[in-house]
PDB file of N, CA, C and O in Angstrom:
ATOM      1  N   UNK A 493     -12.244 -22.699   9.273  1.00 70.00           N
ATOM      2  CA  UNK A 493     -12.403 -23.347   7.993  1.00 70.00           C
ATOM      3  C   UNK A 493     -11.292 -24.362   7.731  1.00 70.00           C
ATOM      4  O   UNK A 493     -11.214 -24.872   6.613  1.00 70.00           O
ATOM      5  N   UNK A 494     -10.239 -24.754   8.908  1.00 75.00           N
ATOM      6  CA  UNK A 494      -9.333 -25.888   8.992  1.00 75.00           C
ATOM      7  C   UNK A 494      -9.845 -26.724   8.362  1.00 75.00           C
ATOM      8  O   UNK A 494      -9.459 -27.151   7.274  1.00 75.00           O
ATOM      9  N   UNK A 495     -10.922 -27.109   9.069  1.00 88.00           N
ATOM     10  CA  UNK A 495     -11.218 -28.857   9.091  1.00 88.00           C
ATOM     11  C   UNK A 495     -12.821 -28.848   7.659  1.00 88.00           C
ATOM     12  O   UNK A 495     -13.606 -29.793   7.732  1.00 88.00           O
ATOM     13  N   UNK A 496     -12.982 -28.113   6.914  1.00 91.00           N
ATOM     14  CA  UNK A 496     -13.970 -27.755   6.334  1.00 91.00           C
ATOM     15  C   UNK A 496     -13.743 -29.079   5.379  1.00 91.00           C
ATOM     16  O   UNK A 496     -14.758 -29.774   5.397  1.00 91.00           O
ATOM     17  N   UNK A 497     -12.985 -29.476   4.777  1.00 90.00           N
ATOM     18  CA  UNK A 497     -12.470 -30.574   3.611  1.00 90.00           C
ATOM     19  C   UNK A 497     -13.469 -31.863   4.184  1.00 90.00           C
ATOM     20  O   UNK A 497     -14.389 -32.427   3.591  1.00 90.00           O
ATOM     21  N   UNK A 498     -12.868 -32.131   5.721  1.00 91.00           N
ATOM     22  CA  UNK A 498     -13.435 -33.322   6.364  1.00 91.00           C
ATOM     23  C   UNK A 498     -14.605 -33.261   6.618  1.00 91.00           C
ATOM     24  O   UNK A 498     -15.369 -34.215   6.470  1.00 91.00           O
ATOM     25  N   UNK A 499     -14.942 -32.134   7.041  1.00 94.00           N
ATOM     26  CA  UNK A 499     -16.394 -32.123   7.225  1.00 94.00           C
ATOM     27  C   UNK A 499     -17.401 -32.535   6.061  1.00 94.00           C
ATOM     28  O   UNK A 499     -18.382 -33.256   6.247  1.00 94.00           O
ATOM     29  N   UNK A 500     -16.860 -31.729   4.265  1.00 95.00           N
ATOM     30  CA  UNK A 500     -17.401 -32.299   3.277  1.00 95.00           C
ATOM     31  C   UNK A 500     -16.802 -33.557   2.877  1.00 95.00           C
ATOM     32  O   UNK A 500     -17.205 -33.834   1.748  1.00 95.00           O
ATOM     33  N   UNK A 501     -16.185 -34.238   3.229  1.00 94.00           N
ATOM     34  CA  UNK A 501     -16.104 -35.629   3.014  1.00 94.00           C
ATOM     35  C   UNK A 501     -17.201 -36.622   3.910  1.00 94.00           C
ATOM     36  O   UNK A 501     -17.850 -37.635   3.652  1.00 94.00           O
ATOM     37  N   UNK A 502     -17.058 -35.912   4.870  1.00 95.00           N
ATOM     38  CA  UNK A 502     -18.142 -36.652   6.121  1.00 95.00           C
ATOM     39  C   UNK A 502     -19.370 -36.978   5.625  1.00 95.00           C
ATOM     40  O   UNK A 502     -19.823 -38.123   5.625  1.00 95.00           O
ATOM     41  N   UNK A 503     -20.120 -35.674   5.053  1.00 96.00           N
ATOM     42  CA  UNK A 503     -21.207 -34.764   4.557  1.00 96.00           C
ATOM     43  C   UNK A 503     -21.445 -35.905   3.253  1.00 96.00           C
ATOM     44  O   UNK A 503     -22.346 -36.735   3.367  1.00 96.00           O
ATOM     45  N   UNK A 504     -20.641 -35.880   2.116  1.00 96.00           N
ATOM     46  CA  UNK A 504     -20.720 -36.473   1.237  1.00 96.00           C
ATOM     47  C   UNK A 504     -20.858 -37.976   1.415  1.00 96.00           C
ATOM     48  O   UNK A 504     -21.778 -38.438   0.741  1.00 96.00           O
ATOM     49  N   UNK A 505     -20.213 -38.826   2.116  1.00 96.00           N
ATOM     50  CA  UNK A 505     -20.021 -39.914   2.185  1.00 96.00           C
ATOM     51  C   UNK A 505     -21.433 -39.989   2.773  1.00 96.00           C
ATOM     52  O   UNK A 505     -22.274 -40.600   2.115  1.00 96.00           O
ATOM     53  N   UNK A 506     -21.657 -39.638   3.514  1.00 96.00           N
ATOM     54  CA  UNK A 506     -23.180 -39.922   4.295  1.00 96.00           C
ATOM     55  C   UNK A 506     -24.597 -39.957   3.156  1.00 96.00           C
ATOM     56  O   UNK A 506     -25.509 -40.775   3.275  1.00 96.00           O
ATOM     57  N   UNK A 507     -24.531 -38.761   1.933  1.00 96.00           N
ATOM     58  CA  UNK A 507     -25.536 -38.733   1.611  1.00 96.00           C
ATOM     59  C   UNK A 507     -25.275 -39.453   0.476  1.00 96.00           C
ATOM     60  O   UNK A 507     -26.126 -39.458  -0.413  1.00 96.00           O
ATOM     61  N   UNK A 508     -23.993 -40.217   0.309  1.00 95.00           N
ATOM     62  CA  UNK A 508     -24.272 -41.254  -0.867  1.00 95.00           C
ATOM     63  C   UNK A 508     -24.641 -42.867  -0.243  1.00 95.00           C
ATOM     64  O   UNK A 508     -24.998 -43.928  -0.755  1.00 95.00           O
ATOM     65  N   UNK A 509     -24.359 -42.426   1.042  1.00 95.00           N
ATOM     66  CA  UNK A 509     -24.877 -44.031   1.855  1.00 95.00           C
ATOM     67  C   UNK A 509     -26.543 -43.714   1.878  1.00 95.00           C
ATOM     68  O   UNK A 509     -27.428 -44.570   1.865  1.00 95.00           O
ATOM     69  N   UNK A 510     -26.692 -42.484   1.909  1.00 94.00           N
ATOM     70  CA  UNK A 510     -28.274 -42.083   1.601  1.00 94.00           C
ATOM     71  C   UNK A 510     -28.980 -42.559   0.471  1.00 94.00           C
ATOM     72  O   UNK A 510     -29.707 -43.533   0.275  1.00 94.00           O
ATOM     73  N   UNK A 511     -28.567 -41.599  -0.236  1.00 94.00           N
ATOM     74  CA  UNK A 511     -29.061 -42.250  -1.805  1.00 94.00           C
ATOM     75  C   UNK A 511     -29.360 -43.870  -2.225  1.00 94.00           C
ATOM     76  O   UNK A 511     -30.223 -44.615  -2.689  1.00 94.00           O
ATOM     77  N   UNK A 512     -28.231 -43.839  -1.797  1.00 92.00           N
ATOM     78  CA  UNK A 512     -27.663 -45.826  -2.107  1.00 92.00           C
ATOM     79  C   UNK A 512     -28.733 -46.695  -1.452  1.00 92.00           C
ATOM     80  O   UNK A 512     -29.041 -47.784  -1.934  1.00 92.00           O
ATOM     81  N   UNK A 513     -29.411 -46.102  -0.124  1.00 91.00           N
ATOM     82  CA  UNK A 513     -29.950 -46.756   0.533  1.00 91.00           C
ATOM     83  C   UNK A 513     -31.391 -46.888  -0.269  1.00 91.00           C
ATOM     84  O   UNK A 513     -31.979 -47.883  -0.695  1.00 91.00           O
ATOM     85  N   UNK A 514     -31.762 -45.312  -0.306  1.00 91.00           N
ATOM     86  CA  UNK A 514     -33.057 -44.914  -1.088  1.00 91.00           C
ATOM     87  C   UNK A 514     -33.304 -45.839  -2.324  1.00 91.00           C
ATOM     88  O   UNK A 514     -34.327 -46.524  -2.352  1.00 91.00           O
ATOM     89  N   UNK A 515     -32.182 -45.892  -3.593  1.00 88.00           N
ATOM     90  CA  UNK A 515     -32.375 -46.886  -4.622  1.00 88.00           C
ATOM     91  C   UNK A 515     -32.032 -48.171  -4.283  1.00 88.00           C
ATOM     92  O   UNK A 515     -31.958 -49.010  -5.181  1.00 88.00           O
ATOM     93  N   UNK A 516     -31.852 -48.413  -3.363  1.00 81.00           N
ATOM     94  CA  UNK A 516     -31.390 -50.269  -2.900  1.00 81.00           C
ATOM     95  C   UNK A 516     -32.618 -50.820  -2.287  1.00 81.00           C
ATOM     96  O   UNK A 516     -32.497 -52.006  -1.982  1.00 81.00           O
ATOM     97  N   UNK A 517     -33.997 -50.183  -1.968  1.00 75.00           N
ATOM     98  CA  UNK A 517     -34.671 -50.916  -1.497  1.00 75.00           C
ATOM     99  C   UNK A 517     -34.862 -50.821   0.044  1.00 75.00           C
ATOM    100  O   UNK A 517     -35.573 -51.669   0.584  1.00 75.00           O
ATOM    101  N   UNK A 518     -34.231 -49.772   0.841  1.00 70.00           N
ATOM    102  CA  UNK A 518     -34.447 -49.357   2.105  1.00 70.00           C
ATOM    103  C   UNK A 518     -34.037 -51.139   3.284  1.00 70.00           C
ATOM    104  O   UNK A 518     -34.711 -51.963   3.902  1.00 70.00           O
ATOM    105  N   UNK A 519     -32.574 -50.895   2.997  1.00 70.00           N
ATOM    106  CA  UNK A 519     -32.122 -52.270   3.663  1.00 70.00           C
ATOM    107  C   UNK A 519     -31.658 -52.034   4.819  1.00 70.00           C
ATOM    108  O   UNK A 519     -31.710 -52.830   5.756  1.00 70.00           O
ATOM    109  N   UNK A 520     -31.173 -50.941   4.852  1.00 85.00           N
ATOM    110  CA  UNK A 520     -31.127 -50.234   6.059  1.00 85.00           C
ATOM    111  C   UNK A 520     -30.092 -49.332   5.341  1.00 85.00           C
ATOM    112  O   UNK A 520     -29.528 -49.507   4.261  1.00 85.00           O
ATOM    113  N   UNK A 521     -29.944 -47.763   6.724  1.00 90.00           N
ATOM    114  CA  UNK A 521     -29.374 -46.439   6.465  1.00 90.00           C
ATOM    115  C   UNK A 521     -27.961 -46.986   7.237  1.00 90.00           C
ATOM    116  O   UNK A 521     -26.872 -46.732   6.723  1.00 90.00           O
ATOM    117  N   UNK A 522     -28.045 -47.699   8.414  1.00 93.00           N
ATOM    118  CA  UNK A 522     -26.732 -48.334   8.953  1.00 93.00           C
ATOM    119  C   UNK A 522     -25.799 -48.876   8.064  1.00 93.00           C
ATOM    120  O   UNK A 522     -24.660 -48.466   7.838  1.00 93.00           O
ATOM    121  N   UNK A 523     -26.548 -50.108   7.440  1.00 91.00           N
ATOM    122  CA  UNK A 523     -25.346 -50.560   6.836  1.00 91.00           C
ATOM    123  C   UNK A 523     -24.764 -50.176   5.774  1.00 91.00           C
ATOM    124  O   UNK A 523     -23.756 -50.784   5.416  1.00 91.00           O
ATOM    125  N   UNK A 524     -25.237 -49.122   5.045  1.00 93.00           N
ATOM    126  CA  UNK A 524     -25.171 -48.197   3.730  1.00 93.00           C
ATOM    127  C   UNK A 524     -24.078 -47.283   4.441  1.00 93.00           C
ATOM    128  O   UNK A 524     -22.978 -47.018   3.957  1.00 93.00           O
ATOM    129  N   UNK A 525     -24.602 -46.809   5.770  1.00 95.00           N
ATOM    130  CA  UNK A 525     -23.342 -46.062   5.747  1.00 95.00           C
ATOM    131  C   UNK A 525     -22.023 -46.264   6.558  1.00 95.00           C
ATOM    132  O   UNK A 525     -21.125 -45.493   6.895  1.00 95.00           O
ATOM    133  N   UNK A 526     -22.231 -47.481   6.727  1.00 95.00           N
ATOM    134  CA  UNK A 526     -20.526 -48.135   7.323  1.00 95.00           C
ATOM    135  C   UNK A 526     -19.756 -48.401   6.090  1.00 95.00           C
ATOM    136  O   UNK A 526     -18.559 -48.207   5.881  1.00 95.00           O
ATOM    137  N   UNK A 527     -20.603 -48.847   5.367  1.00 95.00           N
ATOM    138  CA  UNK A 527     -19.931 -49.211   4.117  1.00 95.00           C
ATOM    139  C   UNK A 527     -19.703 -48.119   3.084  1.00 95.00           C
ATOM    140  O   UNK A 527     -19.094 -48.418   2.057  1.00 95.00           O
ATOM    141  N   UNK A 528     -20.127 -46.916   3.263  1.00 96.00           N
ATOM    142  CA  UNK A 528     -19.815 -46.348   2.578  1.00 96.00           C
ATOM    143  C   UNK A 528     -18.767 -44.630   3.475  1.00 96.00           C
ATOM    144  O   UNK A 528     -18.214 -43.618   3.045  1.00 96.00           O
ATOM    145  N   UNK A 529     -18.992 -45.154   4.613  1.00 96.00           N
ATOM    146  CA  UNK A 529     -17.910 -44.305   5.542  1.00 96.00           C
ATOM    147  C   UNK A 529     -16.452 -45.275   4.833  1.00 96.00           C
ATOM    148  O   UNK A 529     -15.772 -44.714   3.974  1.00 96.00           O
ATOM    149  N   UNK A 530     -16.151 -46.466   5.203  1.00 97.00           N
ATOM    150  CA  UNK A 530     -15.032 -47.374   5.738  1.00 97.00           C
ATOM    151  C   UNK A 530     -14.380 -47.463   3.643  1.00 97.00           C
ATOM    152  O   UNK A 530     -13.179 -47.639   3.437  1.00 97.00           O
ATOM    153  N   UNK A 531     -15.411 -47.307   2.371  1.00 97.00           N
ATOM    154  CA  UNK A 531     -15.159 -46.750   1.307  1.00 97.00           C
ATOM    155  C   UNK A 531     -14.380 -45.476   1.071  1.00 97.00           C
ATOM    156  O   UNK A 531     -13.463 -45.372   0.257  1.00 97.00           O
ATOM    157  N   UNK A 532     -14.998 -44.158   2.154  1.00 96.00           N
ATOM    158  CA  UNK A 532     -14.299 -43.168   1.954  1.00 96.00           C
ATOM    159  C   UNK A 532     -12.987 -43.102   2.801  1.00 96.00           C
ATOM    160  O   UNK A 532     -12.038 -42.328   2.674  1.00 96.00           O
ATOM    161  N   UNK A 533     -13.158 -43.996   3.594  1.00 96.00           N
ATOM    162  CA  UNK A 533     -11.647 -43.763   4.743  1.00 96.00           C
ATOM    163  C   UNK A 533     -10.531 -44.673   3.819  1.00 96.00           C
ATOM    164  O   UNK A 533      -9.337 -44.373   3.814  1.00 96.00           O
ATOM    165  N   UNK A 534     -10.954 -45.563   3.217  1.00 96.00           N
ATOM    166  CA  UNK A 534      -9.991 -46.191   1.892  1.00 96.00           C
ATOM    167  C   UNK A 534      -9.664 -45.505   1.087  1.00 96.00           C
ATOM    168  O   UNK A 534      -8.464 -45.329   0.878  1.00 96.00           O
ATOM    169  N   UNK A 535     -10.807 -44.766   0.225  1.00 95.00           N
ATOM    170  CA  UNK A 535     -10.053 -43.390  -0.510  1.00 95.00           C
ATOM    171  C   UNK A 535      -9.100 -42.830  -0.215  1.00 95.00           C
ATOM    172  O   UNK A 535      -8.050 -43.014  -0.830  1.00 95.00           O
ATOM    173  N   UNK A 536      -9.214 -41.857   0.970  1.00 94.00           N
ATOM    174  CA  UNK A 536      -8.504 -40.970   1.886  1.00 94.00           C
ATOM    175  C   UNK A 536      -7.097 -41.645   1.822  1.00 94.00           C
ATOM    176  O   UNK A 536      -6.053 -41.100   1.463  1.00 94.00           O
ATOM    177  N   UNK A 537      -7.330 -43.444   2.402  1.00 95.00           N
ATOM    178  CA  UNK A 537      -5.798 -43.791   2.413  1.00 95.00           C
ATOM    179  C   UNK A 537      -5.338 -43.872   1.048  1.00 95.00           C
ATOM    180  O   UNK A 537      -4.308 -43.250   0.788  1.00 95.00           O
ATOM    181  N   UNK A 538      -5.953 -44.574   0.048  1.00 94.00           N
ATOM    182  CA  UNK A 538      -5.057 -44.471  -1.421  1.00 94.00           C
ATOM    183  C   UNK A 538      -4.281 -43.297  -1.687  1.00 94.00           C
ATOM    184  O   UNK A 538      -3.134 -43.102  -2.088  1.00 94.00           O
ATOM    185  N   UNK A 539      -5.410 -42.449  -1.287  1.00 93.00           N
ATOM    186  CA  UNK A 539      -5.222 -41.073  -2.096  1.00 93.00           C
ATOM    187  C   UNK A 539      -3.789 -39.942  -1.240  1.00 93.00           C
ATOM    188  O   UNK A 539      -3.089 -39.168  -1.894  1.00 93.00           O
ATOM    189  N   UNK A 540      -3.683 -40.120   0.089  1.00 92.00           N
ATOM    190  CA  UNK A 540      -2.985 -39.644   0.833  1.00 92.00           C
ATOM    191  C   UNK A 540      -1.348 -40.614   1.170  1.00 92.00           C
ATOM    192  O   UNK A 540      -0.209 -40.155   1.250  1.00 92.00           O
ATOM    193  N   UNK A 541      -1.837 -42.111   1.313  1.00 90.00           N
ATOM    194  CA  UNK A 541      -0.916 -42.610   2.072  1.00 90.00           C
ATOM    195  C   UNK A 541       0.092 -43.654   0.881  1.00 90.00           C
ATOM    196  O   UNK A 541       1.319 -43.747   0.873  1.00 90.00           O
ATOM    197  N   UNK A 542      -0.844 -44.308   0.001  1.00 92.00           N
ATOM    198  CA  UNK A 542      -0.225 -44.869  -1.092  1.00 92.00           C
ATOM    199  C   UNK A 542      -0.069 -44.006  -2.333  1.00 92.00           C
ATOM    200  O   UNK A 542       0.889 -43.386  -2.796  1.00 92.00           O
ATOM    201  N   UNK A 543      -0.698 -44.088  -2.524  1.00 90.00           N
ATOM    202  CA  UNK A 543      -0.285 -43.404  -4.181  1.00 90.00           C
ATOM    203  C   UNK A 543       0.438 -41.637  -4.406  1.00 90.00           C
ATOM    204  O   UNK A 543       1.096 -41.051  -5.265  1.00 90.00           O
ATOM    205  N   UNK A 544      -0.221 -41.290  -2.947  1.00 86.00           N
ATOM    206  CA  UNK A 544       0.835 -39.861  -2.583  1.00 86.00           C
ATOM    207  C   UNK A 544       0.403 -38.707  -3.690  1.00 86.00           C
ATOM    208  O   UNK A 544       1.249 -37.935  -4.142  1.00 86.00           O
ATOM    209  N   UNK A 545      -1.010 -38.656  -4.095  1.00 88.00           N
ATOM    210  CA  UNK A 545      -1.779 -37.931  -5.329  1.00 88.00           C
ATOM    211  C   UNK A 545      -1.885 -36.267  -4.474  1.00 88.00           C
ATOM    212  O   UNK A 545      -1.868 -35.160  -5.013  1.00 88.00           O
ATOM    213  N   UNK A 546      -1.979 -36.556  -3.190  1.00 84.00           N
ATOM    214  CA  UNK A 546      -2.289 -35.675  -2.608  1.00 84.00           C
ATOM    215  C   UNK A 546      -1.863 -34.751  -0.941  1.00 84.00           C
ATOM    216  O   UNK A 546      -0.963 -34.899  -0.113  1.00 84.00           O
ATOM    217  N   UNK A 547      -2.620 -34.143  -1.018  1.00 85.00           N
ATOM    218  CA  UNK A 547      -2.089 -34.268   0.824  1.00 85.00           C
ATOM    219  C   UNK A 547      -3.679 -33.496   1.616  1.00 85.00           C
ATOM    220  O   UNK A 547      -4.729 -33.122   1.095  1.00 85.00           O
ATOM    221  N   UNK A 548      -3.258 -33.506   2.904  1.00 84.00           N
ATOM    222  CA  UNK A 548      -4.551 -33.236   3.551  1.00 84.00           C
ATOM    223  C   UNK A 548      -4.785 -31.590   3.131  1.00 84.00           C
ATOM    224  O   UNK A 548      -5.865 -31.091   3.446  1.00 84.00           O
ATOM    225  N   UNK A 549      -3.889 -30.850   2.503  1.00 85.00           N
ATOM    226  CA  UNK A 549      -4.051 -29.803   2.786  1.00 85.00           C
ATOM    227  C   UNK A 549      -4.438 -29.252   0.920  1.00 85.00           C
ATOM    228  O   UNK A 549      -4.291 -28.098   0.518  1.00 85.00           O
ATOM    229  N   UNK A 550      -4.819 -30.160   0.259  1.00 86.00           N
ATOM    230  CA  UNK A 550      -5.338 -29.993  -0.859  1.00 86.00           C
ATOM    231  C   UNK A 550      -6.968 -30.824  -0.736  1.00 86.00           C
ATOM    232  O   UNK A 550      -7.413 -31.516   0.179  1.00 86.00           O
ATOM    233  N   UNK A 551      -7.574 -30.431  -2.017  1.00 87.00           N
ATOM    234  CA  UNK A 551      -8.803 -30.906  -1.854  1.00 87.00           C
ATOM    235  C   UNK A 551      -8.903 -32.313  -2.905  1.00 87.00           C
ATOM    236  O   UNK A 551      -9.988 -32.737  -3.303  1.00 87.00           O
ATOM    237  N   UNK A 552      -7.891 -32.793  -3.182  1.00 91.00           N
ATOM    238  CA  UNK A 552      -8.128 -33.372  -4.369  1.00 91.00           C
ATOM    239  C   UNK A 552      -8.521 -34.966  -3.719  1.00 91.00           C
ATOM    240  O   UNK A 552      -9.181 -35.697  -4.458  1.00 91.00           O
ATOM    241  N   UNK A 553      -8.121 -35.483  -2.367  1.00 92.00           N
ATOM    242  CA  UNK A 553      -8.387 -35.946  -1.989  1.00 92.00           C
ATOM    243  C   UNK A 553     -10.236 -36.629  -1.621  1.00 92.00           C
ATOM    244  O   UNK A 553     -10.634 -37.794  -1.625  1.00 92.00           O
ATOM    245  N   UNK A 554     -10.943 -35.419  -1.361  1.00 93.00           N
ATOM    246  CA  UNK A 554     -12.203 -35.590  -1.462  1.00 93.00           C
ATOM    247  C   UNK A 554     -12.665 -36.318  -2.328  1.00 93.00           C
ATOM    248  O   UNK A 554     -13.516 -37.149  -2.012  1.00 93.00           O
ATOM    249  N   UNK A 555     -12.265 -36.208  -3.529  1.00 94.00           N
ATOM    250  CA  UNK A 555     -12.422 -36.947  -4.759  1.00 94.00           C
ATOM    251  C   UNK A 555     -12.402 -38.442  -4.811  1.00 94.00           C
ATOM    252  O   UNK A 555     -13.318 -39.247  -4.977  1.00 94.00           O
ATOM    253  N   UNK A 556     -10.813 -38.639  -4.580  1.00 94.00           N
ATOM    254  CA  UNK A 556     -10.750 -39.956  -3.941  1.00 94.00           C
ATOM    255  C   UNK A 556     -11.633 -40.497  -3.510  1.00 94.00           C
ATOM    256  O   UNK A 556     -12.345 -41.282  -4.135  1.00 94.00           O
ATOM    257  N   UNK A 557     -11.787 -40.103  -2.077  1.00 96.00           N
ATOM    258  CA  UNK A 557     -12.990 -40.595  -0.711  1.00 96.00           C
ATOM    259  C   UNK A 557     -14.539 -40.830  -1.472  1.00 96.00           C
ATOM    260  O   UNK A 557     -15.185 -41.861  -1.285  1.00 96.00           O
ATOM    261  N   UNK A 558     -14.925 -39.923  -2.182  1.00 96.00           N
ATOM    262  CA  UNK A 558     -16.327 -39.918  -2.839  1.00 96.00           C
ATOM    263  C   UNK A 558     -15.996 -41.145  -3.846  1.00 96.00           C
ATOM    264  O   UNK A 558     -16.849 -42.013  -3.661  1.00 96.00           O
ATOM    265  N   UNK A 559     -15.302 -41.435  -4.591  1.00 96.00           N
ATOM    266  CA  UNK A 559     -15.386 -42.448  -5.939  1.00 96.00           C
ATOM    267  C   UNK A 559     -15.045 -44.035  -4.797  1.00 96.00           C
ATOM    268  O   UNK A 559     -15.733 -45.042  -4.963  1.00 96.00           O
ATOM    269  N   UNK A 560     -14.117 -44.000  -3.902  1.00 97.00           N
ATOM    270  CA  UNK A 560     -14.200 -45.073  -3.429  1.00 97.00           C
ATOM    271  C   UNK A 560     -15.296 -45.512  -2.578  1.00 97.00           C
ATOM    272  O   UNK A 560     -15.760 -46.632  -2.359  1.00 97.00           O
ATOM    273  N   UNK A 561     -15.629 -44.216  -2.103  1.00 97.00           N
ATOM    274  CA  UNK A 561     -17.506 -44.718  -1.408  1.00 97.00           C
ATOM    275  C   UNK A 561     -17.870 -45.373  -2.149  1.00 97.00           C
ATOM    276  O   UNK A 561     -18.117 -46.546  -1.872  1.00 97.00           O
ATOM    277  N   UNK A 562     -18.101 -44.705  -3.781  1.00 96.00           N
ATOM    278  CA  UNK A 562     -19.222 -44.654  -4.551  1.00 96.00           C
ATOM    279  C   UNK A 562     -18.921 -46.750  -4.991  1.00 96.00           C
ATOM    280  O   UNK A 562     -19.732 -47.667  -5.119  1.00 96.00           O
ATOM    281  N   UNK A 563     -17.537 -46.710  -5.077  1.00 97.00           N
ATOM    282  CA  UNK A 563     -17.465 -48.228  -5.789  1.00 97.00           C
ATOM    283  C   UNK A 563     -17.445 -48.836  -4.406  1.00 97.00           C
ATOM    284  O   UNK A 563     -18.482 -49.450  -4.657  1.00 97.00           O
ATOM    285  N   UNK A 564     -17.214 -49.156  -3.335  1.00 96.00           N
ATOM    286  CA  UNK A 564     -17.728 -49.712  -1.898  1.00 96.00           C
ATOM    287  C   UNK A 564     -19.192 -50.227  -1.989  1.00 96.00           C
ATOM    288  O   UNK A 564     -19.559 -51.377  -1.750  1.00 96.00           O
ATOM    289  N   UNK A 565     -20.188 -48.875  -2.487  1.00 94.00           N
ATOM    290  CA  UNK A 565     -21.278 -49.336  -2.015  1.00 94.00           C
ATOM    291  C   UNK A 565     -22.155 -49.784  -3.300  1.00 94.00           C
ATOM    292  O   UNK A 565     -23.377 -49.860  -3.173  1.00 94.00           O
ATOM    293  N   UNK A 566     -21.377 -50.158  -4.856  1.00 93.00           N
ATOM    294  CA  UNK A 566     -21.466 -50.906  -5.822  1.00 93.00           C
ATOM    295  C   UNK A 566     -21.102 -51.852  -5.536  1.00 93.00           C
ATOM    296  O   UNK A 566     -21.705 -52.834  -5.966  1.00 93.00           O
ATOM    297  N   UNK A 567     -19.945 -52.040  -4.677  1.00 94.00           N
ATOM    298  CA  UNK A 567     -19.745 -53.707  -4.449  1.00 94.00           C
ATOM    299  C   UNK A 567     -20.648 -54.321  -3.649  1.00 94.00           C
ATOM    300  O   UNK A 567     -21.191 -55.401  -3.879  1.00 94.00           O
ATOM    301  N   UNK A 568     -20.818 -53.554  -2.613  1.00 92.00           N
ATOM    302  CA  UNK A 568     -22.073 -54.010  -1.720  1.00 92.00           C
ATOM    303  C   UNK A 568     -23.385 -54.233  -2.189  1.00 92.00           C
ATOM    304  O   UNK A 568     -24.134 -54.963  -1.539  1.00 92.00           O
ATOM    305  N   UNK A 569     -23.744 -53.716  -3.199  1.00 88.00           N
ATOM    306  CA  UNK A 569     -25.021 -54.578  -3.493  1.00 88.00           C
ATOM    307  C   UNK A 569     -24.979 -55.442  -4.393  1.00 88.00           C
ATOM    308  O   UNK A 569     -25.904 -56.185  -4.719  1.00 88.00           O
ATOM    309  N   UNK A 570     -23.625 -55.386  -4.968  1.00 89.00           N
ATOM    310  CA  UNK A 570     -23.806 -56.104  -6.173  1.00 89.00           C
ATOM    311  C   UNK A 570     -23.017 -57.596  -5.438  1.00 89.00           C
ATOM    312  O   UNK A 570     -22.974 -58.624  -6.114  1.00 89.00           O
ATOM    313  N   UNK A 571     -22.481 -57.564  -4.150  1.00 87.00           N
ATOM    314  CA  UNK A 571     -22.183 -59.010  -3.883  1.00 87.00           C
ATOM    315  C   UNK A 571     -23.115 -59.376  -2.059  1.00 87.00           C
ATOM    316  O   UNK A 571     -22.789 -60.031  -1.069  1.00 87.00           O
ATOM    317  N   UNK A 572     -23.974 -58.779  -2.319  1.00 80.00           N
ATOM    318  CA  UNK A 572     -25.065 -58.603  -0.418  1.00 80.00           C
ATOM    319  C   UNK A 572     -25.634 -59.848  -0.713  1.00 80.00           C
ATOM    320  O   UNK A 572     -25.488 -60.227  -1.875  1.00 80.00           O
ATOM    321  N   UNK A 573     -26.167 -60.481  -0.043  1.00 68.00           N
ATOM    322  CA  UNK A 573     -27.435 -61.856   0.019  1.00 68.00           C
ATOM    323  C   UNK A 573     -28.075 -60.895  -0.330  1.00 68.00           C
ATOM    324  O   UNK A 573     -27.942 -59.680  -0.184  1.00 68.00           O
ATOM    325  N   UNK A 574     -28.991 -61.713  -0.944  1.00 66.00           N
ATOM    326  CA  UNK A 574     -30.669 -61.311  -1.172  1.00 66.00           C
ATOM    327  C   UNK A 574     -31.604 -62.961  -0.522  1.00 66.00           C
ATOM    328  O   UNK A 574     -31.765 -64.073  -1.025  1.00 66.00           O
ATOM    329  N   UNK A 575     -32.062 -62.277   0.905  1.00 61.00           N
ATOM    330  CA  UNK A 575     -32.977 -63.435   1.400  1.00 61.00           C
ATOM    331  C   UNK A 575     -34.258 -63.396   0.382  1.00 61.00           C
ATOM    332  O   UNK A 575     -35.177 -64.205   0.515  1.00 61.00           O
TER     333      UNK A 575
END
């Protein structure tokens, strides 16, 4: 149960690149979830490496990772082409 945190960050980040994809119009599941992986690995760093809120061995971090997905993949549609 080490690595259980990452695994629900993994877990999470994936099914909000899910969702995101589902209400965006099915633009694709790829690019929903690079962008919303490379969102949570930004979290992770705010939350761990700058701002020092946390550490790997607390959960508060997850938090982080999920809200910066979540605004990643608000920016992404709200600045994507539309052909």
């Amino acid at each position: 149960m080490q690595y259980a945190d990452i695994a629900i960050a993994v877990l999470g980040a994936f099914v909000l690149a899910w969702l995101a994809d589902l209400l965006g119009g099915r633009r694709g599941l790829f690019a929903t979830s690079l962008v919303s992986g490379v969102g949570a690995v930004a979290g992770w760093f705010l939350a761990i490496r700058v701002f020092a809120v946390s550490t790997m061995e607390e959960w508060t971090w997850v938090m982080w990772s999920m809200i910066a997905s979540a605004v990643a993949l608000g920016a992404f549609f709200l600045f994507r082409s539309k052909r």
